[in-house]
XYZ file of C-alpha atoms in Angstrom:
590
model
C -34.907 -22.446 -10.936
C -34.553 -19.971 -7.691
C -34.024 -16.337 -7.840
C -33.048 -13.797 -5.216
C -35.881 -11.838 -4.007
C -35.248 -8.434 -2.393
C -37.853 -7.012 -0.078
C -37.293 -3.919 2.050
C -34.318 -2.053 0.459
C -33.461 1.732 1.275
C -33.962 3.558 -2.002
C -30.269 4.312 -2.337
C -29.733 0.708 -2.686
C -32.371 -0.041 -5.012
C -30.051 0.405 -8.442
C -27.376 -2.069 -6.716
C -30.062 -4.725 -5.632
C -31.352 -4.536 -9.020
C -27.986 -4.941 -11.137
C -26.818 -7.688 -8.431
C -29.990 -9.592 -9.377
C -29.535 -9.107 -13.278
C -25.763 -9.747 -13.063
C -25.088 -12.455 -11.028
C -28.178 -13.935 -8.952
C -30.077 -16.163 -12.241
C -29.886 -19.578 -12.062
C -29.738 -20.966 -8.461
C -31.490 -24.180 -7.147
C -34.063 -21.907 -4.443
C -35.086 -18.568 -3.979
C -33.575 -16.484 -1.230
C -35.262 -13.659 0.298
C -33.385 -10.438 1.298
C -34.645 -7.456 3.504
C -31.776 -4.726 4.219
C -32.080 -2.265 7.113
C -29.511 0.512 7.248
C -29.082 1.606 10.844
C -26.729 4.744 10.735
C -23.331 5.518 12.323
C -23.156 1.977 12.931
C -20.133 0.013 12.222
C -21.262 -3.224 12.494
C -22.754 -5.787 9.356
C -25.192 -8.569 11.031
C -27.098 -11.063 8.762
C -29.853 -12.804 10.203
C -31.920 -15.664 8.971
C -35.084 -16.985 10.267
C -35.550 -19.906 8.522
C -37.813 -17.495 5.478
C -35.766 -15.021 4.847
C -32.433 -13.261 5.292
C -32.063 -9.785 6.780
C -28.924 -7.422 6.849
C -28.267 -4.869 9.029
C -25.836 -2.302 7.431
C -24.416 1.466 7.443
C -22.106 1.195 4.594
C -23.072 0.114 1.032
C -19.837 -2.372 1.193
C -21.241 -4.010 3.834
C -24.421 -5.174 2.169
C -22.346 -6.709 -0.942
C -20.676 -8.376 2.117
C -23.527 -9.621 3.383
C -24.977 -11.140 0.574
C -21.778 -12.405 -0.273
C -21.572 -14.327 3.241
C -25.369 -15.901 1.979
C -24.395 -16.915 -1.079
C -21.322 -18.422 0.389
C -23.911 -20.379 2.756
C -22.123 -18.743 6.101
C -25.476 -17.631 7.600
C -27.098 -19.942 8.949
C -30.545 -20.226 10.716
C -30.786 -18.752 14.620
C -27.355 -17.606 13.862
C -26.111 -13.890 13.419
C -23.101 -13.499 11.183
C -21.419 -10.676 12.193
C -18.472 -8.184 11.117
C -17.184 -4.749 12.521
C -16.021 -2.679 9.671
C -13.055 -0.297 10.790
C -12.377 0.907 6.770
C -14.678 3.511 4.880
C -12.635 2.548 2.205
C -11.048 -0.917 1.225
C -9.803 -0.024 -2.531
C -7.920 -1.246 -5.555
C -5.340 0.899 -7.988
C -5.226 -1.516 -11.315
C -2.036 -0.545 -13.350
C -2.590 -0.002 -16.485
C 0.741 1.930 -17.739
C 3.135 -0.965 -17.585
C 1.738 -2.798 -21.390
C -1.042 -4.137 -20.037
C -4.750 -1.801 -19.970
C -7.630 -3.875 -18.714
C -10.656 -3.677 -21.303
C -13.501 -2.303 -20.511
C -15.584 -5.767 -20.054
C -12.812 -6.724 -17.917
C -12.867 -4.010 -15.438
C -16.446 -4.650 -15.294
C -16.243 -8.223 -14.062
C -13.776 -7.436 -11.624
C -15.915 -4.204 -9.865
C -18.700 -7.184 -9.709
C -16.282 -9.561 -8.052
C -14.647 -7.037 -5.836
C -18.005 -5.542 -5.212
C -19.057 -8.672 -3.314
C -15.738 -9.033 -1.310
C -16.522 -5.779 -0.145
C -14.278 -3.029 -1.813
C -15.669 0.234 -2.659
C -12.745 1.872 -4.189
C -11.215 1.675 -7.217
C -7.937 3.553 -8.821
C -6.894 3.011 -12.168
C -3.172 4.109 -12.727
C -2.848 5.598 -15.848
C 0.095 7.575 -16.526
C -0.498 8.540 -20.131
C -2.648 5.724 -21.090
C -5.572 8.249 -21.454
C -6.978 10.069 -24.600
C -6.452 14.057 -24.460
C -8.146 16.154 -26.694
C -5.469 17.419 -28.951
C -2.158 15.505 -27.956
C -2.396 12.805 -30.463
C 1.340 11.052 -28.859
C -0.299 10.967 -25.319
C -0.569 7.608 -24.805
C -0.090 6.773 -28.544
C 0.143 3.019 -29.002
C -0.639 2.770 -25.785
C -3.836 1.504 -25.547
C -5.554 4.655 -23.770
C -8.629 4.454 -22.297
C -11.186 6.922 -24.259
C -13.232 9.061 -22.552
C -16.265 7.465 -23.489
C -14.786 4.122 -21.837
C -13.244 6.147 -18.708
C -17.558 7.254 -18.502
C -18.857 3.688 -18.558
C -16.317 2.442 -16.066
C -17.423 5.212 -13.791
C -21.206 4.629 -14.360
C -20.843 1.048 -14.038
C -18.956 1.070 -10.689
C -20.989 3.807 -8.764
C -23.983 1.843 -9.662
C -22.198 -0.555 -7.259
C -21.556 2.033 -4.852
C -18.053 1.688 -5.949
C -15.954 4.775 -6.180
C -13.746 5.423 -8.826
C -11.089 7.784 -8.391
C -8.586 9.093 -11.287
C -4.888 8.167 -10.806
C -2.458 9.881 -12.858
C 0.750 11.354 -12.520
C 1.713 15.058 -12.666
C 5.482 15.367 -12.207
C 7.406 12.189 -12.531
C 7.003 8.668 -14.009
C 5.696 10.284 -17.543
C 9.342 8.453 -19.774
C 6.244 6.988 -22.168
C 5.376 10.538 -22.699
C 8.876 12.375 -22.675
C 10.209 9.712 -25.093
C 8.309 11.982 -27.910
C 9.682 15.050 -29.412
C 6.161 16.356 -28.895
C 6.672 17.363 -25.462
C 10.630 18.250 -25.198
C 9.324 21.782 -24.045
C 7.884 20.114 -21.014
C 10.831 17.659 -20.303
C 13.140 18.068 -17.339
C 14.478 14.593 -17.322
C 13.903 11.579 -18.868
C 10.759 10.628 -16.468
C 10.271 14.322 -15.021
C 8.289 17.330 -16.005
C 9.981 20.647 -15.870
C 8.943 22.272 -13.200
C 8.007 26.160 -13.168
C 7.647 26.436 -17.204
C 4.121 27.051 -18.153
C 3.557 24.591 -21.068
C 3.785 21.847 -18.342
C 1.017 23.684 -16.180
C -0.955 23.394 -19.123
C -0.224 20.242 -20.210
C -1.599 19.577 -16.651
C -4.490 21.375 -16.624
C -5.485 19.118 -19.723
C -4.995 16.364 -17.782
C -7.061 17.411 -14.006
C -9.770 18.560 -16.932
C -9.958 15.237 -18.665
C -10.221 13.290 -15.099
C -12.790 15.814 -13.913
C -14.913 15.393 -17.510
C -14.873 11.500 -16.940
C -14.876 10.817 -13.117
C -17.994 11.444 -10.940
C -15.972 12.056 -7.654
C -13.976 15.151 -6.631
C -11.218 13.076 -5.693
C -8.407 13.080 -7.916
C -4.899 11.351 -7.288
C -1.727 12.697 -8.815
C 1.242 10.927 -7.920
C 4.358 12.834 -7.664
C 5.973 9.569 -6.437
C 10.066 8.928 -6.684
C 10.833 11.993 -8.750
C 14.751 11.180 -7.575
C 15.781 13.555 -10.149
C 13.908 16.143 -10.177
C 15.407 19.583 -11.371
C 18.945 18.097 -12.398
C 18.424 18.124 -16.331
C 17.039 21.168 -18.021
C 15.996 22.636 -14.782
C 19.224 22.756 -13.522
C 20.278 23.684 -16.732
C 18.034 26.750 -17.056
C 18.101 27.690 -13.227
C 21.040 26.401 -11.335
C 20.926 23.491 -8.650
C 17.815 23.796 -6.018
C 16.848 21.890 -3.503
C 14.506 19.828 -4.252
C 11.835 19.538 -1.901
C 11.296 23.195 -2.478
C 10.686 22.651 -6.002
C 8.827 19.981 -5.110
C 6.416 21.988 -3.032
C 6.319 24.913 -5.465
C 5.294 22.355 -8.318
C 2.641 20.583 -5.602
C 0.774 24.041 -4.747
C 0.528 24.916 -8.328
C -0.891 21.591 -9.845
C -3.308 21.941 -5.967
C -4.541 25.461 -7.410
C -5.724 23.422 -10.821
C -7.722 20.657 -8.918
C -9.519 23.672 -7.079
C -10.168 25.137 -10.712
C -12.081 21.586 -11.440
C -13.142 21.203 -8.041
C -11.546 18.075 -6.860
C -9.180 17.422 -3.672
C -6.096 16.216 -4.667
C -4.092 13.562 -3.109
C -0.394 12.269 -3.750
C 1.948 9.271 -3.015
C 3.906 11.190 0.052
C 7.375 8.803 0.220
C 9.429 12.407 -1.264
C 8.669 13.791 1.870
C 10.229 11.232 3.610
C 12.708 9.323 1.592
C 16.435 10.007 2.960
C 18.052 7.003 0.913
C 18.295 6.064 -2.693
C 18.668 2.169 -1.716
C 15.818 0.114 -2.918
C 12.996 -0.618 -0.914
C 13.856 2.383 1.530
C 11.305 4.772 0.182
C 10.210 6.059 3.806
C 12.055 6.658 6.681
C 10.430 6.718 10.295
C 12.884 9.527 11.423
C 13.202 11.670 8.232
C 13.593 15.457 9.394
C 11.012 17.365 7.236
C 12.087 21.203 7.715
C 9.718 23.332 9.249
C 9.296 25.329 6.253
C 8.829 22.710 4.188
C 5.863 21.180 6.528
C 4.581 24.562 6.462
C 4.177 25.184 2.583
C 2.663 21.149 2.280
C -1.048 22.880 1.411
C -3.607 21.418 3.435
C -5.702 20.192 1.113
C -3.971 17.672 -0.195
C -4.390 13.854 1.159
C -1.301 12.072 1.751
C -1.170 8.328 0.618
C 1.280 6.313 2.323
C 2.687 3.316 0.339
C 4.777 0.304 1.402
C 4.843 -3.242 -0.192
C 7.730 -4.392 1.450
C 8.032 -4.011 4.994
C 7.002 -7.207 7.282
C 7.418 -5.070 11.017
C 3.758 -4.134 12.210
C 5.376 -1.145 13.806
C 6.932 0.179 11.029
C 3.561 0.523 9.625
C 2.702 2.053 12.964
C 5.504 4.670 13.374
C 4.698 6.295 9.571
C 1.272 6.642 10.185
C 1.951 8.775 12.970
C 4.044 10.609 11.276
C 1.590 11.237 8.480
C -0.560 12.865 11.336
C 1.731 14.700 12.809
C 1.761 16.591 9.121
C -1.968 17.003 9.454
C -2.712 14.031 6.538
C -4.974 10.991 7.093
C -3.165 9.171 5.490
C -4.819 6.635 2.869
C -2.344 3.864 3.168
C -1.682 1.604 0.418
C 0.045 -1.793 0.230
C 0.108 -4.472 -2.361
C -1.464 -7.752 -4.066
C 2.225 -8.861 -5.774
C 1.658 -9.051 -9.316
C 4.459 -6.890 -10.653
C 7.800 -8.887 -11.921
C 5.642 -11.973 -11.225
C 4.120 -14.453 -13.748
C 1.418 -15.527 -10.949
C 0.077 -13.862 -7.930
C 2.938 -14.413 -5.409
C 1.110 -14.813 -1.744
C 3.590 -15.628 0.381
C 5.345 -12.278 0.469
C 2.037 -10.277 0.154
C 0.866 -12.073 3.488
C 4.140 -11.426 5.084
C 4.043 -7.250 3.893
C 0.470 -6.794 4.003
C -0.626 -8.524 6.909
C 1.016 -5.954 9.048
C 0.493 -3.351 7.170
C -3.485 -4.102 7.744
C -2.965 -5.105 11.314
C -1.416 -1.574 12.072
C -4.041 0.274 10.231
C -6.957 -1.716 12.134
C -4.402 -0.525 15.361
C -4.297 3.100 14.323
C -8.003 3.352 12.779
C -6.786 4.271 9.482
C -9.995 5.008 7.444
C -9.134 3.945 3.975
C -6.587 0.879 2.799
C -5.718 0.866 -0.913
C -4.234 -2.753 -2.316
C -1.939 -1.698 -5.259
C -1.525 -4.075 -7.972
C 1.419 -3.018 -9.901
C 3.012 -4.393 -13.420
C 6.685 -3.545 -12.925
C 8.290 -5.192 -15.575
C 5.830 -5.305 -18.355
C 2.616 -6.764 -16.380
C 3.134 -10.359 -17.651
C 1.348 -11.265 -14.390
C -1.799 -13.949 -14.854
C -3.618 -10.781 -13.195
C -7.101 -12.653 -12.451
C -4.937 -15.090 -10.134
C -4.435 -12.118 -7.666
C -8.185 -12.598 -6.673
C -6.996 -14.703 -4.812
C -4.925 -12.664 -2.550
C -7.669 -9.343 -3.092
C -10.408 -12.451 -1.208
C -7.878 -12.596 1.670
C -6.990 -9.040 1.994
C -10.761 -8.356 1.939
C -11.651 -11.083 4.987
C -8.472 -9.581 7.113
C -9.297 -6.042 6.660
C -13.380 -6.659 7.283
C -14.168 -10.059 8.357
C -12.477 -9.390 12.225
C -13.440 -12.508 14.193
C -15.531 -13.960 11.381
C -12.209 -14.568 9.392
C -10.903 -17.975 8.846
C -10.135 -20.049 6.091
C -12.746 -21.917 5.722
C -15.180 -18.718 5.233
C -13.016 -17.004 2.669
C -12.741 -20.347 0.456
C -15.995 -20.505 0.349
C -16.545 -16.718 -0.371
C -13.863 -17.183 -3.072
C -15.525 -19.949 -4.925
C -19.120 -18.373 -4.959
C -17.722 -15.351 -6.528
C -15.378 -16.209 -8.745
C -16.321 -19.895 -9.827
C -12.184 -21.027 -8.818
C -11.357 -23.090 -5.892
C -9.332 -20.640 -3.674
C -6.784 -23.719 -2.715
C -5.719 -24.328 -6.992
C -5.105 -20.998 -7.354
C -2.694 -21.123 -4.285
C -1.339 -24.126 -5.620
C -0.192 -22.737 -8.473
C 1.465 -19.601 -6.640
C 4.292 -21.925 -5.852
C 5.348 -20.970 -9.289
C 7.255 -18.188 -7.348
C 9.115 -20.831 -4.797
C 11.150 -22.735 -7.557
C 13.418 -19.945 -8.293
C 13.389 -16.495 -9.364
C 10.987 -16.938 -12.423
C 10.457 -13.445 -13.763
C 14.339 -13.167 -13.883
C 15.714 -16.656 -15.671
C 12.466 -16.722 -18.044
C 14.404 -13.315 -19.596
C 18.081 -14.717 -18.852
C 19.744 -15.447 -21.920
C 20.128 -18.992 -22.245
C 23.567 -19.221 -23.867
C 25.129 -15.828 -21.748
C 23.134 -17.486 -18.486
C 23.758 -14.389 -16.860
C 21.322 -15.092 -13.907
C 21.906 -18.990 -13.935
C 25.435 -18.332 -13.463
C 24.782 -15.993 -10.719
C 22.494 -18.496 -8.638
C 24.619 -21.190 -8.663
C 27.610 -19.161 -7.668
C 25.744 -18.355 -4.518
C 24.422 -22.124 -3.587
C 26.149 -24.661 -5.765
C 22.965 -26.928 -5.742
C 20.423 -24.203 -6.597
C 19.087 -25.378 -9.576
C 19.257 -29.216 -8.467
C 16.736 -28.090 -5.471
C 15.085 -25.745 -8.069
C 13.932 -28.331 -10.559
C 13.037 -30.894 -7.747
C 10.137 -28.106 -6.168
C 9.695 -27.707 -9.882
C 8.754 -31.707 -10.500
C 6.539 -31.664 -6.833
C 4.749 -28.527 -8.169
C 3.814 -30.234 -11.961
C 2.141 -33.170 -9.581
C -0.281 -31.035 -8.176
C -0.638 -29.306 -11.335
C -1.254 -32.013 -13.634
C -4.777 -32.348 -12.683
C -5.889 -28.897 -13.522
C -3.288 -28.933 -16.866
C -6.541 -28.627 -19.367
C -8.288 -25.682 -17.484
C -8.223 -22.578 -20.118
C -10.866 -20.426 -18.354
C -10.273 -17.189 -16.215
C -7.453 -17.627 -13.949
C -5.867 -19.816 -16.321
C -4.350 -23.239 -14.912
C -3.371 -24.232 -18.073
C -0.948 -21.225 -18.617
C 0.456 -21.996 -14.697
C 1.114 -25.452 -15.475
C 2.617 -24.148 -19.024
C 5.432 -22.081 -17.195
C 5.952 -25.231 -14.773
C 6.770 -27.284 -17.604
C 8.841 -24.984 -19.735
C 10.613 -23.951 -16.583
C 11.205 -27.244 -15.807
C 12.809 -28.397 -19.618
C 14.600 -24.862 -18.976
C 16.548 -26.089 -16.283
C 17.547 -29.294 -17.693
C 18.960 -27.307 -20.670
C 21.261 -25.645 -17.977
C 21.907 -28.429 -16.307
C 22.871 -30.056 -19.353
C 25.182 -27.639 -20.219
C 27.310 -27.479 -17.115
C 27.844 -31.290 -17.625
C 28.675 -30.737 -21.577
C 30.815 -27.551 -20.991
C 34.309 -29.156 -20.706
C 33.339 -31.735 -22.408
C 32.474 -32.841 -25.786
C 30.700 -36.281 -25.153
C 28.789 -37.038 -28.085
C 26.416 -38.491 -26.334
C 25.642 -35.857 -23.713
C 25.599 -33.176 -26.535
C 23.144 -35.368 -28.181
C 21.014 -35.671 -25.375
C 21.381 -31.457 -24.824
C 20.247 -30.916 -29.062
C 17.393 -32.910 -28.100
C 16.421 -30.953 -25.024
C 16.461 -27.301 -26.464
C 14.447 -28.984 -29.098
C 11.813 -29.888 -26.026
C 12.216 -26.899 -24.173
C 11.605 -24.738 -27.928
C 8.227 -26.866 -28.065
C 7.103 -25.722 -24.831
C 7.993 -22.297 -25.289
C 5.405 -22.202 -27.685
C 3.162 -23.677 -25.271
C 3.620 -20.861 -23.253
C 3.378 -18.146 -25.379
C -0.389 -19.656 -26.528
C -1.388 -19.788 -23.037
C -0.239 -16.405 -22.154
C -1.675 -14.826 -25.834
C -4.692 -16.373 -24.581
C -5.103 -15.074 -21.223
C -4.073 -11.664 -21.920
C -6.541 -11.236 -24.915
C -9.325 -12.084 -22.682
C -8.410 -9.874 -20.264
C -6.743 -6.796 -21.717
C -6.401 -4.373 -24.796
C -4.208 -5.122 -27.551
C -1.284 -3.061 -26.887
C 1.708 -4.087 -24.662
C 1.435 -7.683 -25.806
C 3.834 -6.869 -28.574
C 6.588 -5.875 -25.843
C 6.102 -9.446 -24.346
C 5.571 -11.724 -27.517
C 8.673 -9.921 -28.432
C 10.954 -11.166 -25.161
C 9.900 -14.164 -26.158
C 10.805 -14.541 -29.459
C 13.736 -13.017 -28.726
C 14.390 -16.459 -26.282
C 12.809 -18.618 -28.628
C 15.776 -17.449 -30.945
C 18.684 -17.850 -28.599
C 17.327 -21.548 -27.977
C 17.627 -22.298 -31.423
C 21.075 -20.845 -31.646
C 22.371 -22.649 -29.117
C 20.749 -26.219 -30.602
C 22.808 -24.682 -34.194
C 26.085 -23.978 -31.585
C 25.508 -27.768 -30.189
C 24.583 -29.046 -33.301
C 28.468 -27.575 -34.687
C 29.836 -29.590 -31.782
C 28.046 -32.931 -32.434
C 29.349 -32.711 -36.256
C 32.932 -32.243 -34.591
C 33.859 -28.772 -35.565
C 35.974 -27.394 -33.075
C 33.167 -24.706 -31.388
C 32.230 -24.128 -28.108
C 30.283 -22.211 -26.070
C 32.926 -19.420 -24.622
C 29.843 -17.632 -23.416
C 28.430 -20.103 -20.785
C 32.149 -21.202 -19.744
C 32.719 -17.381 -19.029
């Protein structure tokens, strides 16, 4: 059995050369033998080997993960130099963990190892109230909060991988877990919104900057601010009168600014208010927004601006906000996004086509840190270990330069996660049969969203349930795989989406109709498609347990009961036809 030796290692590597070796090195077929040389203000990795040993040449600490990722992936190769020029000081990650879903500790673990080798050195996790506070037992209540102890060993774990972990919470809006309780009406603007100016929120705040200060090892705190679209128009306005609202907005910033300096951290904050001039979706920045002078002016100038886009597939888009970020005086960190949220797999095709330009602008513009948001918008039902996938290829696009291809980062995927990178693409065609996230909730007797699709393409679901039938083919051979990134639960949804659709289809043939036969034939299939509903549900129990808390999967296991009920009321409505009682379905004819 081989081992990987370490020779010459600076000694601020030493505690990462010695947890890569007890973590993930035991067990291969030779020894390998590493020397690392850091030559500073470089920006360049090289990896030599000379036949005996290997021998990086670094700056950055991501860039030796990197490097021993590329020999472990076999991409060195004797008399060779693999090389990459690293444009990012930081290439990070903001988890969600306020949409259900809050990653156990263990979890969060493995993934700073994984990440760790692809060459990210950044990690946010977005917790809007899914943190303890000492003495506000509804904060995050039934939430799943992280402790404080377990906020401490995520931070010790990841800085011994030279991984920073910065706190994300949120200090104005996105708080309706938190408002919901009568607890903190005194605070409460709107539903979502603090109320600004009042000074139980400041120190409701202050709690909060403490608590991330106590846990966290770096100054660096983030505190959202993001979409607060109505902000000051309940008991603000109420108490005040109408203002405008980016001068609240700026009043509230500098005050919750002043607290960070009281803990010593540097705040930063999602920056689309600044430059959001329409309410329609997906419009949250716009290139030519006028920002008043006065309003620039009382920005303070300590706080770090992180731009944020998912959506966007125009390179100069990307481009033309950045410089308007620096025209403000702010960086800015720019942040796109590995699509997990509303998703039941990790959807690739539309995070290559947002944040492929989004990288290629910010390698144009020499942006110096690229955050990869992984959101859970709609109750994070998302198979989130399958977004590894897309995290691999982000990594190789924002640091590989002319080293990336696809060859190199399947090989990089399968040394570090165990996966073929190709299967878990496979399965991402889940997204390409229809709009899963939205029929798996659609009512299957109202058929709201069935309805709706055919109405706009009168063959929709025939074309839907034909990718659906080419995707279970090249599923079928990885059907019994249960392990992380779970195949099993992918080919799972294939299968109930697939029995889903021939319920619907049945149904439009049945509808002015009552063919004995037919309705036969449609009992028979809810019966099928209730089978593999529970299918589902197992698979997705399963691979949520393994990876997250408790809490949230009651929200989910809920929706579907809630369909698995519906299914069997529309086998009792079907049923009433096949016995000849004059019952129909009013609902689907509507």
């Amino acid at each position: 059995m081989g081992r990987i030796l370490f020779g010459l290692v600076p000694d601020e590597m030493k505690l990462f050369c010695q947890i890569f070796v007890d973590e993930f090195c035991n067990g291969f077929d030779r020894y390998i033998s590493i020397d690392l040389v850091k030559i500073p203000q470089s920006r360049s990795l090289e990896v030599r080997f000379d036949g005996d040993r290997y021998v990086i040449t670094y700056n950055e600490a991501l860039q030796v993960a990197r490097g021993i990722g590329a020999i472990l992936a076999g991409l060195v190769k004797e008399g060779q130099i693999y090389q990459e020029k690293n444009v990012f000081k930081k290439l990070g990650v903001m988890l969600d963990c306020s949409r259900n879903a809050v990653m156990k500790v263990e979890s969060v673990k493995r993934w700073l190892r994984q990440l760790s080798l692809m060459g990210y050195n950044l990690l946010m996790l977005y917790t809007e109230d899914t943190y303890e506070l000492s003495g506000e037992p509804y904060f995050g209540y039934l939430r799943g909060r992280y402790l404080a102890a377990e906020l401490k060993e995520i931070d010790a774990y990841a800085a011994s991988l030279n991984i920073e972990v910065v706190g994300c919470i949120q200090t104005l809006g996105h708080l309706t877990h938190l408002l919901k309780w009568d607890a903190y009406k005194n605070v409460k603007d709107t539903a979502a919104v603090l109320l600004v100016d009042h000074p139980e929120t400041y120190a409701l705040i202050e709690k909060m900057v403490k608590q991330m200060s106590d846990c966290i090892i770096s100054r660096r705190i983030h505190i959202g601010m993001d979409e607060t679209f109505d902000l000051g128009l309940g008991e603000f306005l109420h108490r005040h009168g109408y203002k405008k609202q980016k001068e609240i907005y700026n009043r509230h910033l500098n005050k919750v600014v002043a607290i960070c300096k009281k803990y010593s951290l540097k705040p930063m904050i999602w920056s689309d208010m600044y430059f959001r001039t329409s309410m329609e979706p997906y419009e949250n920045y716009d290139p030519h927004a006028e920002i008043p002078e006065h309003v620039a002016q009382s920005i303070p100038d300590d706080v770090e601006f992180v731009f944020w886009d998912y959506y966007k597939e125009d390179k100069q888009y990307y481009v033309e906000l950045i410089k308007r970020h620096r025209e403000l005086g702010k960086g800015p960190l720019v942040a796109s996004g590995i699509w997990t949220w509303a998703r039941f797999w990790y959807d690739k095709n539309i995070t290559m086509s947002t944040a492929g330009p989004c990288i290629d602008a910010c390698l144009e513009t020499n942006v110096q840190e690229l955050l990869l948001t992984m959101w859970g918008d709609g109750g994070a039902y998302c198979e989130f270990d399958s977004a590894m996938a897309g995290l691999a290829w982000v990594a190789e696009k924002a640091l590989a330069g002319d080293s990336f291809n696809e060859e190199s980062l399947e090989q990089k995927f399968q040394m570090i996660t165990s996966r073929v990178y190709k299967d878990v693409i496979t399965a991402c065609d889940l997204n390409n049969i229809c709009d899963l996230a939205a029929y798996m909730w659609d009512d299957p007797i109202l058929g709201c969203q069935w309805k709706q699709a055919r109405e706009n393409d009168s063959q929709y679901w025939l074309k839907a349930i034909a990718r659906c039938n080419e995707l279970l083919v090249r599923l079928k051979p990885l059907a019994v795989d249960t392990g992380v990134i779970d195949f099993n639960h992918a080919y799972n949804l294939a299968v109930f989406l697939k029995s889903r659709i021939e319920v619907g289809l049945k149904l439009d043939d049945i509808v002015d109709s009552c063919d004995s036969t037919k309705v036969t034939k449609a009992i028979g299939l809810c019966r099928t498609t209730i089978g593999k509903l529970d299918l589902v549900l197992e698979s997705f129990r399963r691979q949520w347990y393994r990876r997250n808390k408790v809490y949230g999967f009651e929200d989910i296991q809920n929706r579907f009961g809630g369909l698995k009920q519906r299914l069997m009321e529309l086998e009792s409505r079907l049923g009433q036809l096949q016995d000849g009682e004059k019952v129909n379905i009013p609902e689907w004819r509507e």
